[in-house]
Amino acid sequence: MTAIDSAIRAAASEIKLAAVTKAYDAKTVVIPPMDVTLRPGEFTVILGPSGCGKSTLLQMIAGLERVSSGKIIIGGREVQDLEPKHRGCAMVFQNYALYPHMTVAENMAYSLKVSGVSKIKRMVRVEAVAKMLGLADYLARKPGQLSGGQRQRVAIGRAIIREPGVLLFDEPLSNLDAQLRHDMRVELADLHRRIGATSVFVTHDQVEAMTLADRILILNKGTIEQFDTPKAIYHSPASVFVAKFIGAPPMNILGVTGDGSVLRTGDGQIVAHCEKKGRFQLGIRPEDVIVKAGGPITATIRYREDLGSHEILEADLGGQQLRIATPFGAEIDAVSTLSLSFPKNRLHLFDGDTGRAIPQSFEGQDAIRQPVKEYQ
Ligand SMILES: Nc1ncnc2c1ncn2[C@@H]1O[C@H](COP(=O)(O)OP(=O)(O)OP(=O)(O)O)[C@@H](O)[C@H]1O
Ligand SMILES: [Mg+2]
């Protein structure tokens, strides 16, 4: 661990939002009162659709946007009225915003220069950070002479050089191509393991969220839908909104009616046994649907997509769309009608109106899901 690694690790701060709101006017409430605590050293990914308030939240933490009310407490200090530079946060944006006329070294050292750090100390820190990020050979280049991934690393270097206790990222990888995104994701995960700054990372990309986060915060119109580990978000989504947001393709959601013993789809098919009565939304992930001769549920194939490693079948179940992901090697005949079964420990039940999850609705359902072994 370098001196910079340990300095940042030591500075990792808790971030606490207490009844924080943001409204542009009475009609434009972007964040209704929000209470949340991010632990020191934790990597939080904020995930949500466009316009749900992700950047607003990040910028309020950084101090680039004022809170309308409430408190932001970083490392035990109330910071909502402090200038950004006094909050101990560093931010990395989507458009790297590097100074084009400065070299890599000058870009990285700029904030230290402005805060009066001596030239010798600046050089030592730039060298340490450049080494950490694999930029040691590029220090004399200008940003225009670098690849996208290298530029993004300079932007990260510029953020961490001040040894912040909090690192904020707003879609930092979205300008990169798929391969570079993957490489940078691995690098970011590694960087976080080493320096352990409390990190908040905004993205649209659920793969980034699943792979980088200690906990994912799912935001819907400025409100927290769920804040939990990637596993919990995937296996026990708290609402239909969360269920549809994670997984590719996302979880199937079927409208069903319960008569006190079974759940039926609109065409009268029994899809599960359950003692609840009323209208519900039943969730099952495409990879959890079992295609099996003699299965009790019948659906018609509308479309097949062969992705090489597996196939996605798009089917019609009583007028509702059902996607099925077949495992590698499964041969599905060129039939148009499928027999299916829904394993009960892979089902999710949601309220028909609010979409909130109703846990453990199925008799004998395991609290922790077991892998499905059977496939024929
Ligand atoms: N100055 C402003 N006046 C009024 N509304 C604003 C202003 N700035 C942002 N908003 C609104 O606040 C909401 C949240 O914006 P924000 O930029 O935080 O969304 P986001 O989740 O980051 O979206 P994206 O994924 O598209 O970046 C949006 O509906 C936006 O229109
Ligand atoms: Mg944004």
mmCIF file of C-alpha atoms and ligand atoms in Angstrom:
data_model
loop_
_atom_site.group_PDB
_atom_site.id
_atom_site.type_symbol
_atom_site.label_atom_id
_atom_site.label_comp_id
_atom_site.label_asym_id
_atom_site.label_seq_id
_atom_site.Cartn_x
_atom_site.Cartn_y
_atom_site.Cartn_z
ATOM 1 C CA MET A 1 0.000 0.000 0.000
ATOM 2 C CA THR A 2 1.444 3.415 -0.958
ATOM 3 C CA ALA A 3 1.335 6.491 1.298
ATOM 4 C CA ILE A 4 -1.571 7.820 -0.765
ATOM 5 C CA ASP A 5 -3.476 4.538 -0.463
ATOM 6 C CA SER A 6 -3.221 4.661 3.319
ATOM 7 C CA ALA A 7 -3.953 8.382 3.566
ATOM 8 C CA ILE A 8 -7.223 7.985 1.647
ATOM 9 C CA ARG A 9 -8.179 4.853 3.542
ATOM 10 C CA ALA A 10 -7.648 6.693 6.826
ATOM 11 C CA ALA A 11 -9.819 9.592 5.650
ATOM 12 C CA ALA A 12 -12.825 7.463 4.550
ATOM 13 C CA SER A 13 -15.864 9.220 5.965
ATOM 14 C CA GLU A 14 -19.443 8.323 6.789
ATOM 15 C CA ILE A 15 -21.993 10.279 4.715
ATOM 16 C CA LYS A 16 -25.329 10.943 6.339
ATOM 17 C CA LEU A 17 -28.309 12.633 4.731
ATOM 18 C CA ALA A 18 -30.939 13.765 7.246
ATOM 19 C CA ALA A 19 -34.298 14.871 5.791
ATOM 20 C CA VAL A 20 -32.514 16.283 2.732
ATOM 21 C CA THR A 21 -34.812 17.756 0.092
ATOM 22 C CA LYS A 22 -34.360 19.462 -3.263
ATOM 23 C CA ALA A 23 -37.098 21.478 -4.921
ATOM 24 C CA TYR A 24 -36.683 24.033 -7.700
ATOM 25 C CA ASP A 25 -40.143 25.430 -6.942
ATOM 26 C CA ALA A 26 -43.330 24.193 -5.264
ATOM 27 C CA LYS A 27 -44.153 22.065 -8.316
ATOM 28 C CA THR A 28 -40.666 20.750 -9.076
ATOM 29 C CA VAL A 29 -39.743 18.601 -6.094
ATOM 30 C CA VAL A 30 -36.806 16.522 -7.295
ATOM 31 C CA ILE A 31 -35.888 14.903 -3.949
ATOM 32 C CA PRO A 32 -38.607 14.527 -1.295
ATOM 33 C CA PRO A 33 -37.209 14.214 2.273
ATOM 34 C CA MET A 34 -34.454 11.603 2.188
ATOM 35 C CA ASP A 35 -32.715 9.914 5.114
ATOM 36 C CA VAL A 36 -29.815 7.625 4.356
ATOM 37 C CA THR A 37 -26.409 6.692 5.779
ATOM 38 C CA LEU A 38 -23.458 5.510 3.695
ATOM 39 C CA ARG A 39 -20.856 3.729 5.795
ATOM 40 C CA PRO A 40 -17.192 4.747 5.869
ATOM 41 C CA GLY A 41 -15.376 3.011 3.017
ATOM 42 C CA GLU A 42 -18.575 1.704 1.477
ATOM 43 C CA PHE A 43 -19.045 1.650 -2.316
ATOM 44 C CA THR A 44 -22.616 2.759 -3.060
ATOM 45 C CA VAL A 45 -24.014 2.687 -6.576
ATOM 46 C CA ILE A 46 -27.024 4.892 -7.304
ATOM 47 C CA LEU A 47 -29.157 3.359 -10.031
ATOM 48 C CA GLY A 48 -32.343 4.726 -11.529
ATOM 49 C CA PRO A 49 -33.980 5.955 -14.725
ATOM 50 C CA SER A 50 -33.110 9.235 -16.404
ATOM 51 C CA GLY A 51 -34.369 12.271 -14.495
ATOM 52 C CA CYS A 52 -34.905 10.461 -11.164
ATOM 53 C CA GLY A 53 -32.462 12.751 -9.320
ATOM 54 C CA LYS A 54 -29.174 10.788 -9.297
ATOM 55 C CA SER A 55 -26.922 13.683 -10.336
ATOM 56 C CA THR A 56 -28.835 16.102 -8.103
ATOM 57 C CA LEU A 57 -28.161 13.873 -5.105
ATOM 58 C CA LEU A 58 -24.469 13.571 -5.911
ATOM 59 C CA GLN A 59 -24.087 17.291 -6.502
ATOM 60 C CA MET A 60 -25.762 18.115 -3.195
ATOM 61 C CA ILE A 61 -23.219 15.878 -1.439
ATOM 62 C CA ALA A 62 -20.373 17.533 -3.368
ATOM 63 C CA GLY A 63 -21.725 21.035 -2.721
ATOM 64 C CA LEU A 64 -22.260 21.907 -6.395
ATOM 65 C CA GLU A 65 -26.014 22.114 -5.776
ATOM 66 C CA ARG A 66 -27.634 23.570 -2.626
ATOM 67 C CA VAL A 67 -30.035 21.496 -0.525
ATOM 68 C CA SER A 68 -33.504 23.035 -0.162
ATOM 69 C CA SER A 69 -33.703 21.723 3.407
ATOM 70 C CA GLY A 70 -32.123 19.077 5.644
ATOM 71 C CA LYS A 71 -28.583 18.246 6.684
ATOM 72 C CA ILE A 72 -25.638 16.547 5.011
ATOM 73 C CA ILE A 73 -23.130 15.214 7.513
ATOM 74 C CA ILE A 74 -19.765 13.983 6.233
ATOM 75 C CA GLY A 75 -17.381 12.447 8.751
ATOM 76 C CA GLY A 76 -19.442 13.891 11.612
ATOM 77 C CA ARG A 77 -19.394 17.458 10.219
ATOM 78 C CA GLU A 78 -22.443 19.297 8.921
ATOM 79 C CA VAL A 79 -21.387 20.385 5.444
ATOM 80 C CA GLN A 80 -24.564 21.558 3.693
ATOM 81 C CA ASP A 81 -23.496 25.211 3.995
ATOM 82 C CA LEU A 82 -19.811 24.656 3.219
ATOM 83 C CA GLU A 83 -18.058 25.387 -0.069
ATOM 84 C CA PRO A 84 -17.322 22.245 -2.157
ATOM 85 C CA LYS A 85 -13.583 22.494 -1.460
ATOM 86 C CA HIS A 86 -14.155 22.255 2.293
ATOM 87 C CA ARG A 87 -16.219 19.068 2.179
ATOM 88 C CA GLY A 88 -13.414 16.521 1.644
ATOM 89 C CA CYS A 89 -15.095 15.147 -1.509
ATOM 90 C CA ALA A 90 -13.694 14.707 -5.004
ATOM 91 C CA MET A 91 -15.869 14.222 -8.053
ATOM 92 C CA VAL A 92 -15.335 12.490 -11.409
ATOM 93 C CA PHE A 93 -17.729 13.378 -14.218
ATOM 94 C CA GLN A 94 -18.834 11.685 -17.419
ATOM 95 C CA ASN A 95 -17.098 14.280 -19.590
ATOM 96 C CA TYR A 96 -13.694 14.203 -17.999
ATOM 97 C CA ALA A 97 -13.337 18.013 -18.156
ATOM 98 C CA LEU A 98 -9.531 17.869 -18.308
ATOM 99 C CA TYR A 99 -7.648 21.063 -19.148
ATOM 100 C CA PRO A 100 -6.611 20.462 -22.786
ATOM 101 C CA HIS A 101 -3.590 22.778 -22.731
ATOM 102 C CA MET A 102 -2.072 21.183 -19.622
ATOM 103 C CA THR A 103 -0.083 17.950 -19.495
ATOM 104 C CA VAL A 104 -1.311 14.902 -17.608
ATOM 105 C CA ALA A 105 0.962 15.814 -14.695
ATOM 106 C CA GLU A 106 -0.271 19.412 -14.633
ATOM 107 C CA ASN A 107 -3.906 18.315 -14.821
ATOM 108 C CA MET A 108 -3.453 16.004 -11.876
ATOM 109 C CA ALA A 109 -1.462 18.520 -9.823
ATOM 110 C CA TYR A 110 -3.746 21.478 -10.492
ATOM 111 C CA SER A 111 -5.900 21.254 -7.362
ATOM 112 C CA LEU A 112 -2.801 20.859 -5.186
ATOM 113 C CA LYS A 113 -1.245 23.919 -6.819
ATOM 114 C CA VAL A 114 -4.370 25.993 -6.179
ATOM 115 C CA SER A 115 -4.347 24.992 -2.520
ATOM 116 C CA GLY A 116 -0.700 26.048 -2.204
ATOM 117 C CA VAL A 117 1.079 22.667 -1.975
ATOM 118 C CA SER A 118 4.798 23.045 -2.795
ATOM 119 C CA LYS A 119 6.146 21.940 -6.159
ATOM 120 C CA ILE A 120 8.247 19.159 -4.674
ATOM 121 C CA LYS A 121 5.297 17.695 -2.786
ATOM 122 C CA ARG A 122 3.111 18.001 -5.879
ATOM 123 C CA MET A 123 5.603 16.049 -7.950
ATOM 124 C CA VAL A 124 5.866 13.292 -5.364
ATOM 125 C CA ARG A 125 2.081 12.910 -5.200
ATOM 126 C CA VAL A 126 1.612 13.036 -8.981
ATOM 127 C CA GLU A 127 4.186 10.286 -9.369
ATOM 128 C CA ALA A 128 2.560 8.101 -6.731
ATOM 129 C CA VAL A 129 -0.939 8.508 -8.198
ATOM 130 C CA ALA A 130 0.293 8.050 -11.786
ATOM 131 C CA LYS A 131 1.981 4.826 -10.753
ATOM 132 C CA MET A 132 -1.159 3.613 -9.025
ATOM 133 C CA LEU A 133 -3.218 4.273 -12.172
ATOM 134 C CA GLY A 134 -0.704 3.041 -14.756
ATOM 135 C CA LEU A 135 -0.112 6.559 -16.110
ATOM 136 C CA ALA A 136 3.566 6.947 -15.263
ATOM 137 C CA ASP A 137 4.599 6.865 -18.943
ATOM 138 C CA TYR A 138 2.094 9.505 -19.996
ATOM 139 C CA LEU A 139 2.788 12.354 -17.579
ATOM 140 C CA ALA A 140 4.180 14.691 -20.251
ATOM 141 C CA ARG A 141 1.337 14.152 -22.724
ATOM 142 C CA LYS A 142 -1.655 16.418 -23.265
ATOM 143 C CA PRO A 143 -5.178 14.937 -22.900
ATOM 144 C CA GLY A 144 -5.631 15.063 -26.715
ATOM 145 C CA GLN A 145 -2.804 12.518 -27.049
ATOM 146 C CA LEU A 146 -4.503 9.915 -24.825
ATOM 147 C CA SER A 147 -7.121 7.211 -25.349
ATOM 148 C CA GLY A 148 -10.553 7.505 -23.708
ATOM 149 C CA GLY A 149 -9.620 5.074 -20.959
ATOM 150 C CA GLN A 150 -6.344 6.871 -20.237
ATOM 151 C CA ARG A 151 -8.170 10.215 -20.066
ATOM 152 C CA GLN A 152 -10.669 8.752 -17.660
ATOM 153 C CA ARG A 153 -7.811 7.523 -15.488
ATOM 154 C CA VAL A 154 -6.332 11.046 -15.459
ATOM 155 C CA ALA A 155 -9.726 12.354 -14.292
ATOM 156 C CA ILE A 156 -9.715 9.759 -11.502
ATOM 157 C CA GLY A 157 -6.102 10.644 -10.653
ATOM 158 C CA ARG A 158 -7.036 14.300 -10.420
ATOM 159 C CA ALA A 159 -9.830 13.380 -8.008
ATOM 160 C CA ILE A 160 -7.840 11.136 -5.704
ATOM 161 C CA ILE A 161 -4.654 13.210 -5.566
ATOM 162 C CA ARG A 162 -6.087 15.361 -2.797
ATOM 163 C CA GLU A 163 -6.631 12.210 -0.719
ATOM 164 C CA PRO A 164 -10.382 12.685 -0.357
ATOM 165 C CA GLY A 165 -12.416 10.759 2.208
ATOM 166 C CA VAL A 166 -15.270 10.697 -0.291
ATOM 167 C CA LEU A 167 -15.135 9.950 -4.021
ATOM 168 C CA LEU A 168 -18.175 10.822 -6.137
ATOM 169 C CA PHE A 169 -18.589 9.500 -9.685
ATOM 170 C CA ASP A 170 -21.311 10.642 -12.104
ATOM 171 C CA GLU A 171 -21.517 8.092 -14.943
ATOM 172 C CA PRO A 172 -17.736 8.173 -15.402
ATOM 173 C CA LEU A 173 -17.630 5.277 -17.850
ATOM 174 C CA SER A 174 -20.528 6.025 -20.150
ATOM 175 C CA ASN A 175 -18.397 7.632 -22.885
ATOM 176 C CA LEU A 176 -16.226 4.539 -23.230
ATOM 177 C CA ASP A 177 -16.747 1.551 -25.518
ATOM 178 C CA ALA A 178 -17.841 -1.788 -24.075
ATOM 179 C CA GLN A 179 -14.340 -3.287 -23.707
ATOM 180 C CA LEU A 180 -12.884 -0.174 -22.071
ATOM 181 C CA ARG A 181 -15.879 0.093 -19.766
ATOM 182 C CA HIS A 182 -15.214 -3.418 -18.624
ATOM 183 C CA ASP A 183 -11.492 -2.764 -18.119
ATOM 184 C CA MET A 184 -12.146 0.469 -16.224
ATOM 185 C CA ARG A 185 -14.730 -1.272 -14.074
ATOM 186 C CA VAL A 186 -12.140 -3.837 -13.039
ATOM 187 C CA GLU A 187 -9.624 -1.051 -12.362
ATOM 188 C CA LEU A 188 -12.114 0.929 -10.290
ATOM 189 C CA ALA A 189 -12.985 -2.116 -8.213
ATOM 190 C CA ASP A 190 -9.282 -2.718 -7.625
ATOM 191 C CA LEU A 191 -8.657 0.943 -6.785
ATOM 192 C CA HIS A 192 -11.485 0.883 -4.286
ATOM 193 C CA ARG A 193 -10.108 -2.246 -2.649
ATOM 194 C CA ARG A 194 -6.789 -0.489 -2.184
ATOM 195 C CA ILE A 195 -7.784 3.007 -1.099
ATOM 196 C CA GLY A 196 -11.226 2.307 0.402
ATOM 197 C CA ALA A 197 -12.591 5.874 0.136
ATOM 198 C CA THR A 198 -16.326 6.114 0.717
ATOM 199 C CA SER A 199 -17.517 6.067 -2.889
ATOM 200 C CA VAL A 200 -20.809 7.018 -4.501
ATOM 201 C CA PHE A 201 -21.135 6.027 -8.134
ATOM 202 C CA VAL A 202 -24.041 7.017 -10.379
ATOM 203 C CA THR A 203 -24.855 4.863 -13.375
ATOM 204 C CA HIS A 204 -27.600 3.678 -15.711
ATOM 205 C CA ASP A 205 -25.748 0.426 -16.172
ATOM 206 C CA GLN A 206 -26.963 -2.428 -14.000
ATOM 207 C CA VAL A 207 -23.881 -4.538 -14.695
ATOM 208 C CA GLU A 208 -21.725 -1.760 -13.237
ATOM 209 C CA ALA A 209 -24.092 -1.579 -10.289
ATOM 210 C CA MET A 210 -24.086 -5.329 -9.645
ATOM 211 C CA THR A 211 -20.305 -5.705 -9.945
ATOM 212 C CA LEU A 212 -19.011 -2.572 -8.194
ATOM 213 C CA ALA A 213 -21.437 -1.954 -5.365
ATOM 214 C CA ASP A 214 -21.307 -2.982 -1.733
ATOM 215 C CA ARG A 215 -24.880 -1.688 -1.726
ATOM 216 C CA ILE A 216 -27.096 -0.430 -4.549
ATOM 217 C CA LEU A 217 -29.456 2.459 -3.950
ATOM 218 C CA ILE A 218 -32.373 2.305 -6.367
ATOM 219 C CA LEU A 219 -33.921 5.698 -6.908
ATOM 220 C CA ASN A 220 -37.407 6.301 -8.321
ATOM 221 C CA LYS A 221 -38.556 9.912 -8.697
ATOM 222 C CA GLY A 222 -36.190 11.042 -5.961
ATOM 223 C CA THR A 223 -37.345 8.352 -3.517
ATOM 224 C CA ILE A 224 -35.341 5.320 -2.369
ATOM 225 C CA GLU A 225 -37.081 2.155 -3.621
ATOM 226 C CA GLN A 226 -34.482 -0.158 -2.085
ATOM 227 C CA PHE A 227 -30.982 0.169 -0.640
ATOM 228 C CA ASP A 228 -29.316 -3.194 -0.242
ATOM 229 C CA THR A 229 -26.574 -5.546 -1.434
ATOM 230 C CA PRO A 230 -26.553 -6.545 -5.126
ATOM 231 C CA LYS A 231 -27.571 -10.092 -4.137
ATOM 232 C CA ALA A 232 -30.542 -8.922 -2.060
ATOM 233 C CA ILE A 233 -31.650 -6.533 -4.813
ATOM 234 C CA TYR A 234 -31.505 -9.344 -7.389
ATOM 235 C CA HIS A 235 -33.007 -12.126 -5.276
ATOM 236 C CA SER A 236 -35.449 -10.179 -3.096
ATOM 237 C CA PRO A 237 -36.541 -7.042 -4.944
ATOM 238 C CA ALA A 238 -38.679 -4.830 -2.701
ATOM 239 C CA SER A 239 -40.999 -3.749 -5.515
ATOM 240 C CA VAL A 240 -41.971 -4.334 -9.128
ATOM 241 C CA PHE A 241 -39.977 -1.216 -10.004
ATOM 242 C CA VAL A 242 -36.766 -2.770 -8.613
ATOM 243 C CA ALA A 243 -37.571 -6.188 -10.082
ATOM 244 C CA LYS A 244 -37.919 -4.717 -13.563
ATOM 245 C CA PHE A 245 -34.796 -2.606 -13.229
ATOM 246 C CA ILE A 246 -32.299 -5.390 -12.473
ATOM 247 C CA GLY A 247 -31.610 -8.371 -14.732
ATOM 248 C CA ALA A 248 -31.262 -8.609 -18.510
ATOM 249 C CA PRO A 249 -33.841 -9.359 -19.718
ATOM 250 C CA PRO A 250 -35.692 -8.108 -16.626
ATOM 251 C CA MET A 251 -38.001 -10.133 -14.405
ATOM 252 C CA ASN A 252 -41.333 -11.180 -15.969
ATOM 253 C CA ILE A 253 -44.285 -9.593 -14.196
ATOM 254 C CA LEU A 254 -47.658 -11.269 -14.733
ATOM 255 C CA GLY A 255 -51.024 -9.994 -13.601
ATOM 256 C CA VAL A 256 -52.687 -12.816 -11.597
ATOM 257 C CA THR A 257 -55.754 -13.365 -9.392
ATOM 258 C CA GLY A 258 -55.754 -15.411 -6.194
ATOM 259 C CA ASP A 259 -58.850 -17.332 -5.018
ATOM 260 C CA GLY A 260 -57.377 -18.495 -1.700
ATOM 261 C CA SER A 261 -55.724 -21.631 -3.070
ATOM 262 C CA VAL A 262 -54.211 -20.881 -6.487
ATOM 263 C CA LEU A 263 -53.061 -17.961 -8.614
ATOM 264 C CA ARG A 264 -54.434 -17.780 -12.158
ATOM 265 C CA THR A 265 -53.571 -15.703 -15.181
ATOM 266 C CA GLY A 266 -56.331 -13.969 -17.165
ATOM 267 C CA ASP A 267 -56.864 -17.044 -19.386
ATOM 268 C CA GLY A 268 -57.574 -19.215 -16.331
ATOM 269 C CA GLN A 269 -54.250 -21.091 -16.175
ATOM 270 C CA ILE A 270 -53.013 -22.031 -12.716
ATOM 271 C CA VAL A 271 -49.477 -20.659 -12.374
ATOM 272 C CA ALA A 272 -48.863 -21.161 -8.629
ATOM 273 C CA HIS A 273 -50.345 -22.379 -5.365
ATOM 274 C CA CYS A 274 -50.887 -19.597 -2.869
ATOM 275 C CA GLU A 275 -53.389 -18.925 -0.114
ATOM 276 C CA LYS A 276 -53.799 -15.246 -0.826
ATOM 277 C CA LYS A 277 -56.918 -13.710 -2.322
ATOM 278 C CA GLY A 278 -57.081 -10.751 -4.650
ATOM 279 C CA ARG A 279 -55.185 -9.183 -7.545
ATOM 280 C CA PHE A 280 -51.428 -9.524 -7.547
ATOM 281 C CA GLN A 281 -48.387 -9.179 -9.763
ATOM 282 C CA LEU A 282 -46.368 -12.366 -9.973
ATOM 283 C CA GLY A 283 -42.663 -12.136 -10.765
ATOM 284 C CA ILE A 284 -40.362 -14.763 -12.233
ATOM 285 C CA ARG A 285 -36.972 -14.185 -13.832
ATOM 286 C CA PRO A 286 -36.486 -15.401 -17.428
ATOM 287 C CA GLU A 287 -33.668 -17.696 -16.263
ATOM 288 C CA ASP A 288 -35.912 -19.312 -13.625
ATOM 289 C CA VAL A 289 -38.717 -20.484 -15.934
ATOM 290 C CA ILE A 290 -38.431 -24.232 -16.588
ATOM 291 C CA VAL A 291 -39.280 -25.572 -20.041
ATOM 292 C CA LYS A 292 -40.394 -29.150 -19.466
ATOM 293 C CA ALA A 293 -42.575 -31.666 -21.293
ATOM 294 C CA GLY A 294 -45.788 -32.064 -19.316
ATOM 295 C CA GLY A 295 -45.267 -28.797 -17.410
ATOM 296 C CA PRO A 296 -48.582 -27.405 -16.125
ATOM 297 C CA ILE A 297 -48.358 -23.993 -17.836
ATOM 298 C CA THR A 298 -48.765 -23.466 -21.574
ATOM 299 C CA ALA A 299 -47.356 -20.556 -23.545
ATOM 300 C CA THR A 300 -46.926 -19.790 -27.236
ATOM 301 C CA ILE A 301 -43.559 -18.779 -28.686
ATOM 302 C CA ARG A 302 -43.652 -15.495 -30.556
ATOM 303 C CA TYR A 303 -39.986 -14.843 -31.149
ATOM 304 C CA ARG A 304 -36.603 -16.445 -30.441
ATOM 305 C CA GLU A 305 -33.307 -14.694 -30.037
ATOM 306 C CA ASP A 306 -30.174 -16.851 -30.199
ATOM 307 C CA LEU A 307 -27.369 -15.172 -28.262
ATOM 308 C CA GLY A 308 -24.884 -18.008 -28.708
ATOM 309 C CA SER A 309 -24.410 -18.797 -25.018
ATOM 310 C CA HIS A 310 -28.169 -19.066 -24.494
ATOM 311 C CA GLU A 311 -31.454 -18.341 -26.192
ATOM 312 C CA ILE A 312 -34.159 -15.888 -25.183
ATOM 313 C CA LEU A 313 -37.654 -17.079 -26.031
ATOM 314 C CA GLU A 314 -40.359 -14.498 -26.103
ATOM 315 C CA ALA A 315 -43.703 -16.168 -25.425
ATOM 316 C CA ASP A 316 -47.333 -15.309 -24.906
ATOM 317 C CA LEU A 317 -48.996 -16.553 -21.728
ATOM 318 C CA GLY A 318 -52.714 -15.786 -21.875
ATOM 319 C CA GLY A 319 -52.119 -12.451 -23.585
ATOM 320 C CA GLN A 320 -49.199 -11.468 -21.329
ATOM 321 C CA GLN A 321 -45.556 -11.384 -22.372
ATOM 322 C CA LEU A 322 -43.224 -13.987 -20.850
ATOM 323 C CA ARG A 323 -39.489 -14.112 -21.545
ATOM 324 C CA ILE A 324 -37.564 -17.318 -20.982
ATOM 325 C CA ALA A 325 -33.769 -17.623 -20.941
ATOM 326 C CA THR A 326 -32.706 -21.144 -21.825
ATOM 327 C CA PRO A 327 -29.409 -22.397 -20.386
ATOM 328 C CA PHE A 328 -26.495 -23.216 -22.666
ATOM 329 C CA GLY A 329 -27.018 -26.449 -24.548
ATOM 330 C CA ALA A 330 -30.774 -26.730 -23.945
ATOM 331 C CA GLU A 331 -32.437 -27.848 -27.139
ATOM 332 C CA ILE A 332 -35.865 -26.358 -27.556
ATOM 333 C CA ASP A 333 -37.613 -27.923 -30.558
ATOM 334 C CA ALA A 334 -38.935 -25.652 -33.229
ATOM 335 C CA VAL A 335 -42.346 -25.888 -31.633
ATOM 336 C CA SER A 336 -44.717 -23.021 -31.173
ATOM 337 C CA THR A 337 -46.299 -24.202 -27.931
ATOM 338 C CA LEU A 338 -44.243 -24.648 -24.763
ATOM 339 C CA SER A 339 -44.999 -26.542 -21.569
ATOM 340 C CA LEU A 340 -43.555 -24.708 -18.596
ATOM 341 C CA SER A 341 -43.332 -24.812 -14.861
ATOM 342 C CA PHE A 342 -42.558 -22.054 -12.353
ATOM 343 C CA PRO A 343 -40.474 -23.370 -9.398
ATOM 344 C CA LYS A 344 -42.139 -22.019 -6.262
ATOM 345 C CA ASN A 345 -38.894 -20.942 -4.634
ATOM 346 C CA ARG A 346 -38.241 -18.682 -7.632
ATOM 347 C CA LEU A 347 -41.531 -16.801 -7.513
ATOM 348 C CA HIS A 348 -42.025 -13.256 -6.243
ATOM 349 C CA LEU A 349 -45.409 -11.865 -5.258
ATOM 350 C CA PHE A 350 -46.165 -8.153 -5.406
ATOM 351 C CA ASP A 351 -49.225 -6.149 -4.430
ATOM 352 C CA GLY A 352 -51.545 -5.622 -7.414
ATOM 353 C CA ASP A 353 -51.840 -1.880 -6.776
ATOM 354 C CA THR A 354 -48.727 -0.629 -4.982
ATOM 355 C CA GLY A 355 -46.245 -3.075 -6.556
ATOM 356 C CA ARG A 356 -44.575 -3.630 -3.142
ATOM 357 C CA ALA A 357 -43.220 -7.136 -2.473
ATOM 358 C CA ILE A 358 -45.231 -9.527 -0.281
ATOM 359 C CA PRO A 359 -42.471 -11.775 1.116
ATOM 360 C CA GLN A 360 -42.770 -15.533 1.634
ATOM 361 C CA SER A 361 -46.147 -15.870 -0.043
ATOM 362 C CA PHE A 362 -45.640 -19.420 -1.198
ATOM 363 C CA GLU A 363 -45.874 -22.323 1.197
ATOM 364 C CA GLY A 364 -42.509 -23.988 1.722
ATOM 365 C CA GLN A 365 -40.650 -21.238 -0.130
ATOM 366 C CA ASP A 366 -37.081 -20.977 1.094
ATOM 367 C CA ALA A 367 -36.053 -17.711 2.690
ATOM 368 C CA ILE A 368 -32.794 -18.009 0.722
ATOM 369 C CA ARG A 369 -33.253 -19.214 -2.822
ATOM 370 C CA GLN A 370 -31.668 -22.478 -3.830
ATOM 371 C CA PRO A 371 -30.270 -23.032 -7.300
ATOM 372 C CA VAL A 372 -32.582 -24.835 -9.704
ATOM 373 C CA LYS A 373 -30.802 -28.000 -10.817
ATOM 374 C CA GLU A 374 -33.468 -29.658 -12.875
ATOM 375 C CA TYR A 375 -33.702 -28.797 -16.543
ATOM 376 C CA GLN A 376 -35.032 -31.095 -19.173
HETATM 377 N N1 LIG B 1 -32.451 23.928 -12.721
HETATM 378 C C1 LIG B 1 -33.480 23.074 -12.725
HETATM 379 N N2 LIG B 1 -34.762 23.497 -12.676
HETATM 380 C C2 LIG B 1 -35.797 22.637 -12.644
HETATM 381 N N3 LIG B 1 -35.668 21.306 -12.692
HETATM 382 C C3 LIG B 1 -34.420 20.810 -12.764
HETATM 383 C C4 LIG B 1 -33.265 21.648 -12.775
HETATM 384 N N4 LIG B 1 -32.163 20.869 -12.842
HETATM 385 C C5 LIG B 1 -32.619 19.589 -12.871
HETATM 386 N N5 LIG B 1 -33.973 19.557 -12.828
HETATM 387 C C6 LIG B 1 -34.827 18.352 -12.829
HETATM 388 O O1 LIG B 1 -34.446 17.514 -11.771
HETATM 389 C C7 LIG B 1 -34.675 16.150 -12.092
HETATM 390 C C8 LIG B 1 -33.483 15.319 -11.706
HETATM 391 O O2 LIG B 1 -32.382 15.654 -12.531
HETATM 392 P P1 LIG B 1 -31.003 14.860 -12.440
HETATM 393 O O3 LIG B 1 -30.050 15.546 -13.339
HETATM 394 O O4 LIG B 1 -30.627 14.731 -11.016
HETATM 395 O O5 LIG B 1 -31.429 13.458 -13.030
HETATM 396 P P2 LIG B 1 -30.548 12.150 -13.270
HETATM 397 O O6 LIG B 1 -31.177 11.050 -12.485
HETATM 398 O O7 LIG B 1 -29.121 12.450 -13.033
HETATM 399 O O8 LIG B 1 -30.825 11.868 -14.819
HETATM 400 P P3 LIG B 1 -29.834 11.330 -15.987
HETATM 401 O O9 LIG B 1 -29.762 9.863 -15.786
HETATM 402 O O10 LIG B 1 -30.563 11.683 -17.236
HETATM 403 O O11 LIG B 1 -28.507 12.025 -15.845
HETATM 404 C C9 LIG B 1 -35.006 16.108 -13.582
HETATM 405 O O12 LIG B 1 -36.363 15.854 -13.738
HETATM 406 C C10 LIG B 1 -34.623 17.491 -14.065
HETATM 407 O O13 LIG B 1 -35.464 17.908 -15.107
HETATM 408 MG MG MG B 2 -27.425 12.573 -14.275
#
